[in-house]
């Protein structure tokens, strides 16, 4: 029997037939301060525009819909030189359009209490920690694991 192969991006080792998907794309992840609202006025239009961009990326990622398994989603904001770290509230709030895009395409279930939903964790790091990426560009990395 072959030994499990770790995920090339995150090192996750599949020992029970679980699956890991990774998708990285060029995008500046806005902070909550920039979005502020998901339904009113100018901020609402900004939110919806961001959500629609993420929906397009999730279609390209080709990650299957969530079944009965529990999933963990890691969202990493990879920021270029000249940008600074967000505090946690701004990081998590800025990820809301992306999390909503994941829900819209059933990559994760809504937290309605009827089904197992996903655990979402947030990270951020300077692009210098990723030598395979262009140092002058912002990125978002999404890793989805079945647990």
Coordinates of N, CA and C in Angstrom, one line a residue:
X1 N 0.8 -1.2 0.0 CA 0.0 0.0 0.0 C 0.9 1.2 0.0
X2 N 0.5 2.2 -0.8 CA 1.3 3.5 -0.9 C 1.1 4.3 0.4
X3 N 2.1 5.0 0.8 CA 1.9 5.9 1.9 C 1.2 7.2 1.5
X4 N 0.5 7.8 2.4 CA -0.2 9.0 2.0 C 0.7 10.1 1.6
X5 N 0.2 10.9 0.6 CA 1.0 12.0 0.1 C 0.5 13.3 0.8
X6 N 1.5 14.1 1.4 CA 1.0 15.3 2.0 C 0.6 16.3 0.9
X7 N -0.4 17.2 1.3 CA -0.8 18.3 0.4 C 0.4 19.1 0.1
X8 N 0.6 19.4 -1.2 CA 1.8 20.2 -1.6 C 1.9 21.6 -1.0
X9 N 0.7 22.2 -0.6 CA 0.7 23.5 -0.2 C 0.7 23.7 1.3
X10 N 0.1 22.7 2.0 CA -0.1 22.9 3.5 C 0.5 21.8 4.3
X11 N 0.9 20.7 3.7 CA 1.5 19.6 4.4 C 0.6 18.6 5.1
X12 N -0.7 18.9 4.9 CA -1.7 18.0 5.5 C -1.6 16.6 4.9
X13 N -1.5 15.6 5.8 CA -1.3 14.2 5.4 C -2.6 13.5 5.5
X14 N -3.1 12.9 4.3 CA -4.3 12.2 4.3 C -4.1 10.8 4.7
X15 N -4.6 10.5 5.9 CA -4.4 9.1 6.4 C -5.7 8.3 6.5
X16 N -6.8 9.0 6.2 CA -8.1 8.4 6.3 C -9.0 8.6 5.1
X17 N -8.3 8.9 3.9 CA -9.1 9.1 2.7 C -9.7 10.5 2.7
X18 N -9.2 11.4 3.5 CA -9.7 12.8 3.5 C -9.1 13.6 2.4
X19 N -9.7 14.6 2.1 CA -9.2 15.4 0.9 C -8.9 16.8 1.3
X20 N -7.9 17.4 0.6 CA -7.5 18.8 0.8 C -7.4 19.5 -0.6
X21 N -8.0 20.7 -0.7 CA -8.0 21.5 -1.9 C -7.3 22.8 -1.5
X22 N -6.5 23.3 -2.5 CA -5.9 24.6 -2.3 C -6.0 25.4 -3.5
X23 N -6.3 26.7 -3.3 CA -6.5 27.6 -4.4 C -5.9 29.0 -4.0
X24 N -5.0 29.5 -4.8 CA -4.4 30.8 -4.5 C -4.6 31.7 -5.7
X25 N -5.0 32.9 -5.5 CA -5.3 33.8 -6.6 C -4.9 35.3 -6.2
X26 N -4.6 36.0 -7.2 CA -4.2 37.4 -7.0 C -5.4 38.3 -6.6
X27 N -5.3 38.9 -5.5 CA -6.4 39.7 -5.0 C -6.0 40.4 -3.7
X28 N -6.3 41.7 -3.6 CA -6.1 42.4 -2.3 C -7.4 42.1 -1.5
X29 N -7.2 41.5 -0.3 CA -8.3 41.3 0.6 C -8.6 42.5 1.4
X30 N -9.7 43.1 1.2 CA -10.1 44.4 1.9 C -10.3 44.1 3.3
X31 N -10.1 45.2 4.1 CA -10.4 45.1 5.5 C -11.9 45.4 5.8
X32 N -12.4 45.0 7.0 CA -13.8 45.3 7.4 C -14.0 46.8 7.3
X33 N -13.0 47.6 7.6 CA -13.2 49.1 7.6 C -13.6 49.5 6.2
X34 N -13.1 48.9 5.2 CA -13.4 49.3 3.8 C -14.8 48.8 3.4
X35 N -15.3 47.7 3.9 CA -16.6 47.1 3.5 C -17.7 47.7 4.3
X36 N -17.5 47.7 5.6 CA -18.5 48.2 6.6 C -19.9 47.5 6.6
X37 N -20.5 47.3 5.5 CA -21.9 46.9 5.5 C -22.1 45.9 4.3
X38 N -23.0 45.0 4.4 CA -23.2 44.1 3.3 C -24.5 44.4 2.6
X39 N -25.2 45.5 3.0 CA -26.5 45.7 2.4 C -26.9 47.1 2.1
X40 N -26.2 48.1 2.6 CA -26.6 49.5 2.4 C -25.6 50.4 1.6
X41 N -26.2 51.2 0.8 CA -25.4 52.3 0.1 C -24.1 51.9 -0.6
X42 N -23.2 52.8 -0.6 CA -21.9 52.6 -1.2 C -21.2 51.4 -0.7
X43 N -21.2 51.2 0.7 CA -20.5 50.1 1.3 C -21.1 48.8 0.8
X44 N -22.4 48.8 0.7 CA -23.1 47.6 0.2 C -22.7 47.2 -1.2
X45 N -22.6 48.2 -2.0 CA -22.1 47.9 -3.4 C -20.7 47.4 -3.4
X46 N -19.8 48.0 -2.5 CA -18.5 47.4 -2.4 C -18.5 46.0 -2.0
X47 N -19.3 45.6 -1.0 CA -19.4 44.3 -0.5 C -19.8 43.3 -1.6
X48 N -20.9 43.7 -2.3 CA -21.4 42.8 -3.3 C -20.4 42.7 -4.5
X49 N -19.7 43.7 -4.8 CA -18.7 43.6 -5.9 C -17.6 42.7 -5.5
X50 N -17.2 42.8 -4.2 CA -16.1 41.8 -3.7 C -16.6 40.4 -3.7
X51 N -17.9 40.2 -3.2 CA -18.5 38.9 -3.2 C -18.5 38.3 -4.6
X52 N -18.9 39.1 -5.6 CA -19.0 38.5 -6.9 C -17.6 38.2 -7.5
X53 N -16.6 38.9 -7.2 CA -15.2 38.6 -7.6 C -14.9 37.2 -7.0
X54 N -15.2 37.0 -5.7 CA -14.8 35.7 -5.1 C -15.7 34.6 -5.6
X55 N -16.9 34.8 -6.0 CA -17.7 33.8 -6.6 C -17.1 33.3 -7.9
X56 N -16.6 34.3 -8.7 CA -15.9 33.9 -9.9 C -14.6 33.0 -9.6
X57 N -13.9 33.4 -8.6 CA -12.7 32.6 -8.3 C -13.1 31.2 -7.8
X58 N -14.1 31.1 -7.0 CA -14.6 29.8 -6.5 C -15.0 28.9 -7.6
X59 N -15.6 29.5 -8.6 CA -16.0 28.6 -9.8 C -14.7 28.1 -10.5
X60 N -13.7 28.9 -10.6 CA -12.4 28.5 -11.2 C -11.7 27.4 -10.3
X61 N -11.9 27.5 -9.0 CA -11.2 26.6 -8.1 C -11.6 25.2 -8.2
X62 N -12.8 24.9 -8.7 CA -13.3 23.6 -8.9 C -13.3 22.7 -7.6
X63 N -13.7 23.3 -6.5 CA -13.7 22.6 -5.2 C -15.1 22.0 -5.1
X64 N -15.3 20.7 -4.9 CA -16.6 20.0 -4.8 C -17.4 20.6 -3.6
X65 N -18.7 20.4 -3.8 CA -19.7 20.8 -2.7 C -19.5 19.9 -1.5
X66 N -19.8 20.6 -0.4 CA -19.6 19.9 0.9 C -20.8 18.9 1.1
X67 N -20.4 17.7 1.5 CA -21.4 16.6 1.8 C -21.7 16.6 3.3
X68 N -21.6 15.4 3.9 CA -21.9 15.3 5.3 C -20.7 15.5 6.2
X69 N -19.5 15.5 5.6 CA -18.3 15.7 6.3 C -18.1 17.1 6.9
X70 N -17.4 17.2 7.9 CA -17.0 18.5 8.5 C -15.9 19.1 7.7
X71 N -15.8 20.3 7.4 CA -14.7 20.9 6.6 C -14.1 22.0 7.4
X72 N -12.8 22.2 7.2 CA -12.1 23.3 7.7 C -11.6 24.2 6.6
X73 N -11.8 25.5 6.6 CA -11.4 26.4 5.6 C -10.3 27.3 6.2
X74 N -9.2 27.4 5.6 CA -8.1 28.3 6.0 C -8.1 29.4 4.9
X75 N -8.3 30.6 5.3 CA -8.2 31.8 4.4 C -6.9 32.6 4.9
X76 N -6.0 32.7 3.9 CA -4.8 33.4 4.2 C -4.7 34.7 3.3
X77 N -4.6 35.8 4.0 CA -4.3 37.1 3.3 C -2.8 37.2 3.1
X78 N -2.3 37.2 1.9 CA -0.9 37.3 1.6 C -0.6 38.7 1.1
X79 N 0.0 39.6 1.9 CA 0.1 41.0 1.5 C 1.5 41.3 1.0
X80 N 1.6 42.2 0.0 CA 2.8 42.6 -0.6 C 3.5 43.7 0.3
X81 N 4.8 43.9 -0.1 CA 5.6 44.9 0.6 C 4.9 46.3 0.6
X82 N 4.9 47.0 1.7 CA 4.2 48.3 1.7 C 2.9 48.2 2.4
X83 N 2.3 47.0 2.5 CA 1.0 46.9 3.2 C 1.3 46.4 4.6
X84 N 0.4 46.6 5.5 CA 0.6 46.2 6.9 C -0.5 45.1 7.3
X85 N -0.2 44.5 8.4 CA -1.1 43.5 8.9 C -2.4 44.1 9.4
X86 N -3.5 43.4 9.2 CA -4.8 43.9 9.8 C -4.9 43.4 11.2
X87 N -5.7 44.1 12.1 CA -6.1 43.4 13.3 C -7.1 42.3 13.0
X88 N -7.3 41.5 14.0 CA -8.1 40.3 13.7 C -9.6 40.6 13.2
X89 N -10.2 41.7 13.8 CA -11.5 42.0 13.4 C -11.6 42.4 12.0
X90 N -10.6 43.2 11.5 CA -10.6 43.7 10.1 C -10.3 42.6 9.2
X91 N -9.5 41.6 9.6 CA -9.1 40.5 8.8 C -10.4 39.6 8.6
X92 N -11.0 39.2 9.7 CA -12.1 38.3 9.6 C -13.3 39.0 8.9
X93 N -13.6 40.2 9.2 CA -14.7 40.9 8.6 C -14.4 41.1 7.1
X94 N -13.2 41.4 6.7 CA -12.9 41.5 5.3 C -13.0 40.2 4.5
X95 N -13.0 39.1 5.2 CA -13.2 37.8 4.6 C -14.6 37.4 4.3
X96 N -15.6 38.2 4.9 CA -17.0 37.9 4.8 C -17.5 37.7 3.4
X97 N -17.1 38.5 2.4 CA -17.5 38.3 1.0 C -17.0 36.9 0.5
X98 N -15.8 36.5 0.9 CA -15.2 35.3 0.4 C -16.0 34.1 1.1
X99 N -16.2 34.2 2.4 CA -17.0 33.1 3.1 C -18.4 33.0 2.5
X100 N -19.0 34.1 2.2 CA -20.3 34.1 1.5 C -20.3 33.4 0.1
X101 N -19.2 33.7 -0.6 CA -19.1 33.0 -1.9 C -18.9 31.5 -1.7
X102 N -18.1 31.1 -0.7 CA -18.0 29.6 -0.4 C -19.3 29.0 -0.1
X103 N -20.2 29.7 0.7 CA -21.5 29.2 1.0 C -22.4 29.2 -0.2
X104 N -22.4 30.2 -1.1 CA -23.2 30.3 -2.2 C -23.0 29.1 -3.1
X105 N -21.8 28.7 -3.2 CA -21.5 27.5 -4.1 C -21.4 26.2 -3.4
X106 N -22.0 26.2 -2.1 CA -22.0 25.0 -1.3 C -20.7 24.3 -1.1
X107 N -19.6 25.1 -1.2 CA -18.3 24.6 -0.8 C -18.3 24.3 0.7
X108 N -19.0 25.2 1.4 CA -19.3 25.0 2.8 C -20.8 25.2 3.0
X109 N -21.3 24.6 4.1 CA -22.7 24.8 4.4 C -22.9 26.1 5.2
X110 N -24.1 26.6 5.1 CA -24.5 27.7 6.0 C -24.5 27.2 7.4
X111 N -24.3 28.1 8.3 CA -24.4 27.7 9.7 C -25.8 27.8 10.3
X112 N -26.7 27.1 9.6 CA -28.1 27.1 10.0 C -28.5 26.1 11.1
X113 N -27.5 25.3 11.5 CA -27.8 24.3 12.5 C -28.4 23.0 12.0
X114 N -28.7 22.9 10.8 CA -29.4 21.7 10.2 C -28.3 20.7 9.7
X115 N -27.2 21.2 9.3 CA -26.1 20.4 8.7 C -24.8 20.7 9.4
X116 N -23.8 19.8 9.2 CA -22.5 20.2 9.7 C -22.0 21.3 8.8
X117 N -21.4 22.3 9.5 CA -20.8 23.4 8.7 C -19.3 23.4 8.9
X118 N -18.7 24.4 8.3 CA -17.3 24.4 8.3 C -16.7 25.3 9.4
X119 N -15.5 25.0 9.8 CA -14.8 25.9 10.7 C -13.9 26.7 9.8
X120 N -13.9 28.0 10.0 CA -13.1 28.9 9.2 C -12.1 29.6 10.0
X121 N -10.8 29.5 9.6 CA -9.7 30.1 10.3 C -9.0 31.1 9.4
X122 N -8.5 32.1 10.0 CA -7.9 33.2 9.2 C -6.4 33.4 9.6
X123 N -5.6 33.6 8.5 CA -4.2 33.9 8.7 C -3.8 35.1 7.8
X124 N -2.7 35.6 8.1 CA -2.1 36.6 7.2 C -0.6 36.6 7.3
X125 N 0.1 36.8 6.2 CA 1.5 36.8 6.1 C 2.0 37.6 5.0
X126 N 3.2 38.2 5.1 CA 3.8 38.9 4.0 C 4.2 38.0 2.9
X127 N 4.1 38.5 1.6 CA 4.4 37.7 0.5 C 5.8 37.2 0.5
X128 N 6.7 37.9 1.2 CA 8.1 37.4 1.3 C 8.2 36.0 1.9
X129 N 7.2 35.5 2.6 CA 7.2 34.2 3.1 C 6.8 33.1 2.1
X130 N 6.5 33.6 0.9 CA 6.1 32.7 -0.2 C 6.9 33.0 -1.4
X131 N 8.1 32.3 -1.5 CA 9.1 32.6 -2.6 C 8.5 32.3 -4.0
X132 N 7.5 31.5 -4.1 CA 6.9 31.1 -5.4 C 6.0 32.2 -5.9
X133 N 5.7 33.2 -5.1 CA 4.7 34.2 -5.5 C 5.4 35.5 -5.9
X134 N 4.8 36.3 -6.7 CA 5.3 37.6 -7.1 C 5.3 38.6 -5.9
X135 N 6.5 39.1 -5.6 CA 6.6 39.9 -4.3 C 5.9 41.3 -4.4
X136 N 5.4 41.7 -5.6 CA 4.8 43.0 -5.7 C 3.3 42.8 -5.9
X137 N 2.7 41.7 -5.5 CA 1.3 41.4 -5.7 C 0.7 40.9 -4.4
X138 N -0.6 41.2 -4.1 CA -1.3 40.7 -3.0 C -2.0 39.4 -3.5
X139 N -2.2 38.4 -2.6 CA -2.9 37.2 -2.9 C -3.8 36.8 -1.8
X140 N -4.7 35.9 -2.1 CA -5.6 35.2 -1.2 C -5.4 33.7 -1.4
X141 N -5.2 33.0 -0.3 CA -5.0 31.5 -0.4 C -6.2 30.9 0.4
X142 N -6.9 30.0 -0.3 CA -8.0 29.3 0.4 C -7.6 27.8 0.4
X143 N -7.6 27.2 1.6 CA -7.4 25.7 1.7 C -8.6 25.2 2.3
X144 N -9.2 24.1 1.7 CA -10.4 23.5 2.2 C -10.0 22.0 2.5
X145 N -10.2 21.6 3.8 CA -9.9 20.2 4.2 C -11.2 19.6 4.7
X146 N -11.3 18.3 4.3 CA -12.3 17.5 5.0 C -11.7 16.9 6.2
X147 N -12.5 17.0 7.3 CA -12.0 16.5 8.6 C -12.7 15.2 9.0

